[in-house]
XYZ file of C-alpha atoms in Angstrom:
438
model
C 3.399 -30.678 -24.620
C 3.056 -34.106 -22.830
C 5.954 -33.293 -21.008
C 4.516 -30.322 -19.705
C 1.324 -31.930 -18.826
C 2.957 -34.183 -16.718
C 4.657 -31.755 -14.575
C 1.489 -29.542 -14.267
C 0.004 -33.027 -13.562
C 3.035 -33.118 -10.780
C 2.425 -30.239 -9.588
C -1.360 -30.368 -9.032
C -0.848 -33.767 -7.010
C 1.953 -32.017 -4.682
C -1.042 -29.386 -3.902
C -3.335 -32.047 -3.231
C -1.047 -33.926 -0.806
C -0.727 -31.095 0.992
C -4.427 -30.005 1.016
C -5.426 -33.693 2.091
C -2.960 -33.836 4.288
C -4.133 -30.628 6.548
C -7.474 -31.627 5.981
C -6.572 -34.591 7.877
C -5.074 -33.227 10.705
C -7.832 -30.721 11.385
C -10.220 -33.789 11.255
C -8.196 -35.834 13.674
C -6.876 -33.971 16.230
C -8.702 -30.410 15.516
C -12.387 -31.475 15.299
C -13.688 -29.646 18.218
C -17.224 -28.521 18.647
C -18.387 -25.521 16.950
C -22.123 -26.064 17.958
C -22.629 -29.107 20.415
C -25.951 -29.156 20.068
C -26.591 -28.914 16.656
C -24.148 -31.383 16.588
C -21.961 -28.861 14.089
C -17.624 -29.440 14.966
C -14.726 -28.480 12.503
C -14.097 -31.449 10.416
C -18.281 -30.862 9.206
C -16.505 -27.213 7.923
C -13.251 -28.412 6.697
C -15.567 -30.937 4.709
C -17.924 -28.214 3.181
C -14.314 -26.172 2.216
C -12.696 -28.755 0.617
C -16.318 -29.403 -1.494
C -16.164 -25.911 -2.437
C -12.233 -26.307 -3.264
C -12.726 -29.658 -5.440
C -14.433 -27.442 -9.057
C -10.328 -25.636 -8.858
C -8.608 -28.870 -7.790
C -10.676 -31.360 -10.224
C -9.679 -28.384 -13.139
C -6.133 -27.956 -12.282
C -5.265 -31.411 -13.783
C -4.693 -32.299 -17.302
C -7.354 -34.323 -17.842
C -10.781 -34.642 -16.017
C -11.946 -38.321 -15.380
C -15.827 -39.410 -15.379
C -17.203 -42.664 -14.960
C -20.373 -44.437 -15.564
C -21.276 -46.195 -12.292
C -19.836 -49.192 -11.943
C -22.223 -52.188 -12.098
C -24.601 -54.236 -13.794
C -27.998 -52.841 -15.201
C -29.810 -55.125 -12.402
C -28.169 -52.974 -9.920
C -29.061 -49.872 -11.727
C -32.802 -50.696 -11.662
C -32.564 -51.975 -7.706
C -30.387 -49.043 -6.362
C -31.739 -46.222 -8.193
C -35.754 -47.239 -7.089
C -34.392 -47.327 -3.412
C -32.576 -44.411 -3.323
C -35.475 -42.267 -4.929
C -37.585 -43.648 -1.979
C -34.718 -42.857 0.597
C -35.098 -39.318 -1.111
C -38.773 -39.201 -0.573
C -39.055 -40.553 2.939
C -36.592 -37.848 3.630
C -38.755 -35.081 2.430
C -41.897 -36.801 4.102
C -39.549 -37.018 7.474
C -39.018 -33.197 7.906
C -40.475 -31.750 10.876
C -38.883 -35.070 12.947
C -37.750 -33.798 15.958
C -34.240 -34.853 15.197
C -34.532 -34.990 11.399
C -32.063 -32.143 10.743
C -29.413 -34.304 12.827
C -29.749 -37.186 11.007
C -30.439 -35.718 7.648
C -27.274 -33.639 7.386
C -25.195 -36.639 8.548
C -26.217 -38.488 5.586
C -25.424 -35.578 3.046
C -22.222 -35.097 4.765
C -20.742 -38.572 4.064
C -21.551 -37.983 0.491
C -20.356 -35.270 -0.372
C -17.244 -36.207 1.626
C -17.359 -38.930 -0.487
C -17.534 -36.804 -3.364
C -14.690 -35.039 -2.716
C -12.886 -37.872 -2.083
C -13.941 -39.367 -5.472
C -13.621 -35.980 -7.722
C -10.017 -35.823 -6.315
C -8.814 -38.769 -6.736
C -10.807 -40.712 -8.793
C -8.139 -43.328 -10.432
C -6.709 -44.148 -6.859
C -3.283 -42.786 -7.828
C -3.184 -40.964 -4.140
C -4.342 -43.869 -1.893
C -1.102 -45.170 -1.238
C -0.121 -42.097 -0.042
C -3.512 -41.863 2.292
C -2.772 -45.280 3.293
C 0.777 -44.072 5.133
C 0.138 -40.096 6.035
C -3.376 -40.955 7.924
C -2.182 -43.332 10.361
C 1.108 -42.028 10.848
C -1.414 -38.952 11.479
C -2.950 -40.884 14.133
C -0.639 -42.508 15.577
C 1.444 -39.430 16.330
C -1.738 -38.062 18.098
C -1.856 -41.139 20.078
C 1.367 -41.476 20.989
C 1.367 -38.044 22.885
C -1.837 -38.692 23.978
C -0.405 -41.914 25.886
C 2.289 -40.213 27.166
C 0.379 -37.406 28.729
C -2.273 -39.855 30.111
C 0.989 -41.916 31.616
C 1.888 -38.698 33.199
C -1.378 -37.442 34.779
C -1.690 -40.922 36.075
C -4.678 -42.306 34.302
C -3.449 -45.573 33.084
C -5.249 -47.840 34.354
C -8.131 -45.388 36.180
C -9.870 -44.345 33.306
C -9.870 -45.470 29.291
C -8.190 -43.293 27.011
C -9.452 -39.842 25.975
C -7.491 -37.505 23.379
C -9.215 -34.239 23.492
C -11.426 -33.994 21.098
C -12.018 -38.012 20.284
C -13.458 -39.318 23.273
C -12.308 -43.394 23.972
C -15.176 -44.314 21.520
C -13.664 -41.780 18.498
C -10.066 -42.711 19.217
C -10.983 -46.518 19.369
C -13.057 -46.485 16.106
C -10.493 -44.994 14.114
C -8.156 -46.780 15.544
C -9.768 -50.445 14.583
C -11.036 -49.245 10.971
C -7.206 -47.376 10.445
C -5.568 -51.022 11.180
C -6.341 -52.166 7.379
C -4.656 -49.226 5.614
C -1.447 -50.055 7.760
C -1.640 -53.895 7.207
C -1.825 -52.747 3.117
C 1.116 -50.046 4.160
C 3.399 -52.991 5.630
C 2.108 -55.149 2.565
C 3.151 -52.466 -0.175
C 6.834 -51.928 1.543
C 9.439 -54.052 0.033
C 12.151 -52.416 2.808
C 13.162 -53.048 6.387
C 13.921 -49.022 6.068
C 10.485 -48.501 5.379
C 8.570 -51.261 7.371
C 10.252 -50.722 10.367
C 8.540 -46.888 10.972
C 5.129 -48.767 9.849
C 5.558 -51.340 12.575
C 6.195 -48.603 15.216
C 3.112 -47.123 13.952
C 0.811 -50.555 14.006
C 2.093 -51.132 17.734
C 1.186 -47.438 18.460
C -2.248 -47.739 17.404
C -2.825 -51.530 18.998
C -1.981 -49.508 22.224
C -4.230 -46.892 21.819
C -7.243 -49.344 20.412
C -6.528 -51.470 23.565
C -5.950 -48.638 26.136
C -9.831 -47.367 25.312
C -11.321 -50.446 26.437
C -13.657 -50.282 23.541
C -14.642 -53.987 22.555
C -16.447 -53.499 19.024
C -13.409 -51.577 17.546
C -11.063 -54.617 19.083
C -13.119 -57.058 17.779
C -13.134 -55.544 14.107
C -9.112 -54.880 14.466
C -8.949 -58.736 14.803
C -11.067 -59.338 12.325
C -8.895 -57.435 10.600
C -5.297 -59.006 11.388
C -6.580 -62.209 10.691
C -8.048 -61.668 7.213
C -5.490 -59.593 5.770
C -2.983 -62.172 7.240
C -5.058 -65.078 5.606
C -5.468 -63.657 2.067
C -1.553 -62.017 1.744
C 0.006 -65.349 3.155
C 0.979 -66.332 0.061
C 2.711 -63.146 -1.462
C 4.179 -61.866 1.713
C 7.333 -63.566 4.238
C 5.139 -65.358 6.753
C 7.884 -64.137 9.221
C 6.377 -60.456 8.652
C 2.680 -61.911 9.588
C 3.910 -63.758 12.207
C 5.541 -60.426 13.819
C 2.573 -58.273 13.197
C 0.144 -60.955 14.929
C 2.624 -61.486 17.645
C 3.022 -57.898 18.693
C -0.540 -58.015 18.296
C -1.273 -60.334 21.039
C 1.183 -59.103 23.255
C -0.048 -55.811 23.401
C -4.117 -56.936 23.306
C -2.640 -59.570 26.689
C -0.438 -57.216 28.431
C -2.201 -53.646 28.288
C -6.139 -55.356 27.444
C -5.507 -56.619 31.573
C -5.403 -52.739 32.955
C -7.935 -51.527 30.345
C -10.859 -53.846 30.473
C -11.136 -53.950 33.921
C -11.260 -49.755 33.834
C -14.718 -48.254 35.017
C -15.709 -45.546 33.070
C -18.626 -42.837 33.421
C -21.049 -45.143 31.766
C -20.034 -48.783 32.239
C -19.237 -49.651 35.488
C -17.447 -53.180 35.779
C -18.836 -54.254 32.018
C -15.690 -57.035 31.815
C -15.494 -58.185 35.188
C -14.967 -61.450 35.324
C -17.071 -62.829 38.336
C -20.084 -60.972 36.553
C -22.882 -63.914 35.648
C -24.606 -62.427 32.194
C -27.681 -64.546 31.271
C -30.114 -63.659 28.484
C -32.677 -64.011 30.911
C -31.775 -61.562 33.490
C -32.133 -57.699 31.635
C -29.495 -56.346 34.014
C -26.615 -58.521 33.017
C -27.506 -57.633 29.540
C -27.582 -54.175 29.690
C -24.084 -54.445 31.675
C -22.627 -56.767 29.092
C -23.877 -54.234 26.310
C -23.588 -51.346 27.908
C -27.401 -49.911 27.349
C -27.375 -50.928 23.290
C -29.765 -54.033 24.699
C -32.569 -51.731 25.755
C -32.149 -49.738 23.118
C -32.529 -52.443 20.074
C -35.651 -53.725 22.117
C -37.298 -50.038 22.702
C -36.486 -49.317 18.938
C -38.027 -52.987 17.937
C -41.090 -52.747 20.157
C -41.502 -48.634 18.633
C -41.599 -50.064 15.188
C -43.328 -53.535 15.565
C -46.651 -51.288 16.733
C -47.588 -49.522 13.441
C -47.380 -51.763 10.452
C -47.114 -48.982 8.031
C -43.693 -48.192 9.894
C -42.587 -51.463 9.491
C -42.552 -51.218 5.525
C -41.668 -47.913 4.764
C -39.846 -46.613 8.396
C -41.196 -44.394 10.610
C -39.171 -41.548 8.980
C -35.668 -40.388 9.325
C -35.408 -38.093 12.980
C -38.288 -39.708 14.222
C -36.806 -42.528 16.550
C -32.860 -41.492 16.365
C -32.384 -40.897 20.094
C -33.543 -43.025 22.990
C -33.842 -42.122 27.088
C -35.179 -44.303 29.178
C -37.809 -43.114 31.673
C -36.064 -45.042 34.695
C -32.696 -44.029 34.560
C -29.670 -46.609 33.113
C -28.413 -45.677 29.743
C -28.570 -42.469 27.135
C -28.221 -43.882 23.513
C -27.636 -41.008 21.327
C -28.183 -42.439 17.929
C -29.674 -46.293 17.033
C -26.029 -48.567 17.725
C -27.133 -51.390 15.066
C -26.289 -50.820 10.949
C -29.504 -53.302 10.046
C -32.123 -50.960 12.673
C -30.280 -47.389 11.340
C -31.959 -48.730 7.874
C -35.056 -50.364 8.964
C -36.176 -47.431 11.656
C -36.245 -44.385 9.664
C -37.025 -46.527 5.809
C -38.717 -49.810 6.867
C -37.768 -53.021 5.058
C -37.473 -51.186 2.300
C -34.551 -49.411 3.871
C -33.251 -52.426 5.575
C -33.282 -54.200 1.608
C -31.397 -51.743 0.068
C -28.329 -51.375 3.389
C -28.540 -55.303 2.431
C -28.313 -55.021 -0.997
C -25.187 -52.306 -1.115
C -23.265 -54.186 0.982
C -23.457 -56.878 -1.544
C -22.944 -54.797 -4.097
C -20.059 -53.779 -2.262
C -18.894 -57.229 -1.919
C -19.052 -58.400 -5.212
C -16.904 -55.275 -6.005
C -14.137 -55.909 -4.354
C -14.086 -59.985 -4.376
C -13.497 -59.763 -7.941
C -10.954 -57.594 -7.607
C -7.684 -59.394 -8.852
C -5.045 -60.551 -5.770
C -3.233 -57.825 -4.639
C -2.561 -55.474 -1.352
C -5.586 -53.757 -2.015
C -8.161 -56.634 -2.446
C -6.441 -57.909 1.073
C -6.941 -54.024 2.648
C -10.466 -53.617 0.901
C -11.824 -57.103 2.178
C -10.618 -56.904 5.476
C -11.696 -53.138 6.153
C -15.016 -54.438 4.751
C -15.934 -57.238 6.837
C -14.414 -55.168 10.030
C -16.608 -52.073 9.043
C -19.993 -54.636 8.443
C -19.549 -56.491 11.908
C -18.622 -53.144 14.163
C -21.444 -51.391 12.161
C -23.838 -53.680 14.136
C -22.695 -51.846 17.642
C -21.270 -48.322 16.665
C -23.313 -47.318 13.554
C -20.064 -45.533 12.242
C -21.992 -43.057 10.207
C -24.187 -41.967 13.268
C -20.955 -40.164 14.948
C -20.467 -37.238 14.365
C -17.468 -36.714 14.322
C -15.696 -39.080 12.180
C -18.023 -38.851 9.411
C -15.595 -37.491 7.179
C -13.630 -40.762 7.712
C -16.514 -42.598 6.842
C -16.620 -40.906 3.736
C -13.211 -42.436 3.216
C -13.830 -45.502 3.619
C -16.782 -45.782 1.303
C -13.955 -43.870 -1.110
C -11.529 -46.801 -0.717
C -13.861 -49.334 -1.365
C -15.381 -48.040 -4.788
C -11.706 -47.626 -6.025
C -11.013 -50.901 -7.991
C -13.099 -51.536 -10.787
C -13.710 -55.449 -11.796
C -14.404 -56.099 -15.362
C -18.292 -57.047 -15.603
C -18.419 -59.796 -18.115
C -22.259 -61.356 -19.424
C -24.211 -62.929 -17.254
C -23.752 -66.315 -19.359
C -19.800 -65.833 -18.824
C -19.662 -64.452 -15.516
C -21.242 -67.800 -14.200
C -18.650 -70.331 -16.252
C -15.620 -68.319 -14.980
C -14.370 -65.853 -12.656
C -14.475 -61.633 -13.624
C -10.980 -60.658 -14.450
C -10.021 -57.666 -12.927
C -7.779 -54.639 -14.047
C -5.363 -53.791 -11.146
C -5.882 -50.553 -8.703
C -4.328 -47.480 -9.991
C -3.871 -48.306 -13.833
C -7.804 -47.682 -14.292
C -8.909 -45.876 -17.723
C -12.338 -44.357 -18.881
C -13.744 -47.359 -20.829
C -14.520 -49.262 -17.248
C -17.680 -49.404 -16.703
């Protein structure tokens, strides 16, 4: 009987692989636009086919794993009051001119999330994730190099893969470096490295070649952490390599792309341009529009002080014009004003409060590839949250509903308060999780 659970339990995993796997694709490379202006492309279907897939997936296993949230009961009587209110200014916020936008962005991500979670819920699949989605991307990018090599656009404009404009392709790109960093980490093999390695330097290139600064920033962030917390369980020579290819490739292709025009920032790196915080216009060149936008959406709120607690509602401020020309900002490009605006401090508390929550989660997890991967794709997501607002694009929130997956995989053990505070939480490693953590 066991024997034959495990190969049905085989079995069901091979289907998943597969499933995931073209779900991936579509989502990368297929995601085109089924309604641009209700904001409606393919990976927003794919999503809502694989929730309706998960009730025959979840069942086809030999066993059905549930959880009790993990946490402490002071985060079940913080969280659950703030996300009844985030509930309730939602309902109050219908009738927002761009409420249906932003609402349905939010319920994507979950139940992404959810399916995500319901498929995989002991992390036994993430390793595979961690390989097939950027050699996904990278294979995308390659090609999409190539071609742009071809039609001469090195150089002229930053790089666009039909569908992912540069800022798609550059955002996966930065919050993809962690999961190969873990790949290279996990692979004890030159066999297997080397193919990883071709993959990291394809996606530095493509990062670079889009002359997007946030994602850069965040893949740095990213290199550097994961570097600092495996240096003492993996050959420095292998760190030393990765960071070194890094550089080269940031120095040698960075020089063609950040000096690139594009349709919306014209000469935003140049070098002989003075940018004072006193003079608007260098501001808005150095941050390409998200200046006037954080002061519009601050002066909006600062003039009603009922807004100011409890948000001017969800749709009501989410896109931004100004009357005298210069930038379009579709969405609010700051993590801390995409939870004040629409919920008020009360909002901006609780995006505070889970990403400490989030924190503590995976701190405590014990030393291993995936604490290294899960800290450093934290603190990249946190800091290029402040300028992208990952969530608000639309179309990579199915990826943000994997990351929130692979940082709620580990599961510390909570210990009392009185013990917790004489001595570190042990931790249970990632993939040999069982029902009694809570």
């Amino acid at each position: 009987m066991e024997a034959i659970s495990l190969s049905k339990d085989v079995r069901v995993r091979t289907i998943l692989k597969v499933a995931l796997t073209v779900f991936f694709i579509i989502c990368l490379w297929l995601n085109y636009p089924l309604d641009a202006d209700a904001h409606f492309v393919v990976s927003h279907f794919a999503t809502a086919v694989l929730l309706a897939s998960v009730p025959f997936l979840a069942l086809s296993g030999s066993k059905i794993t549930v959880r009790k949230p993990w946490g402490t009961k002071s985060d079940y009587w913080i969280l659950a009051p703030v996300l009844l209110f985030f509930f309730l200014r939602m309902c109050q916020s219908v009738g927002n001119q761009f409420f249906f936008g932003q609402a349905s962005k939010i319920i994507l991500v979950l139940l992404g999330w959810l399916c995500f979670k319901s498929l995989d819920p002991e992390g036994k699949l993430f390793r595979f994730f961690a390989v097939i989605l950027p050699v996904i991307f990278a294979a995308g990018v390659a090609v999409g190099i190539i071609i742009w090599a071809i039609t001469g656009k090195i150089g002229v404009d930053r790089l666009r893969i039909s569908p992912n404009d540069y800022e798609y392709v550059s955002e996966y790109a930065g919050l993809m470096m962690p999961l190969i960093l873990f790949s290279l980490d996990e692979f004890k093999r030159t066999s297997q490295r080397i193919p990883m390695f071709i993959v990291f330097v394809i996606v530095s290139s493509g990062l670079v070649l889009t002359g997007s600064r946030g994602p850069l920033i965040g893949a740095i962030i990213t290199v550097l952490t994961y570097s600092y917390l495996a240096r003492k369980r993996v050959s420095i020579s292998v760190w030393i390599s990765a960071i070194t290819i890094f550089v080269i490739i940031v120095i040698a292709l960075g020089s063609i792309a950040y000096t690139t025009d594009s349709q919306n920032d014209i000469n935003r790196f140049s070098l002989d341009q003075h940018v004072s915080l006193d003079d608007p216009a260098s501001l808005e060149a150095l941050t390409s529009g998200r200046f006037s936008n954080w002061a519009f959406l601050i002066t909006e709120m600062l003039s009603n002080d009922a807004w100011i607690i409890f948000g001017s509602g969800l749709g009501q401020l989410a896109e931004w014009i100004p009357s005298d020309g210069g930038f379009y900002r579709p969405a609010i490009t700051n993590g801390l004003l995409s939870a004040w605006v629409p919920f008020g401090l009360i909002g901006l508390f609780g995006y505070i409060y889970f990403n400490i929550y989030l924190w503590r989660r995976i701190r405590h997890v014990e030393p291993s590839p995936y604490r290294c991967m899960a800290i450093s794709l934290f603190l990249a997501y946190i800091v290029t949250d402040q300028i992208e607002t990952h969530w608000q694009g639309t179309n990579m929130l199915w990826y943000v509903s994997f990351i929130l997956y692979a940082l709620t995989l580990a599961r510390p053990t909570l210990l009392p308060q009185a013990v917790t505070k004489a001595a570190p939480s042990p931790s249970r490693s990632m993939l040999t999780l069982s029902k009694s953590d809570a």
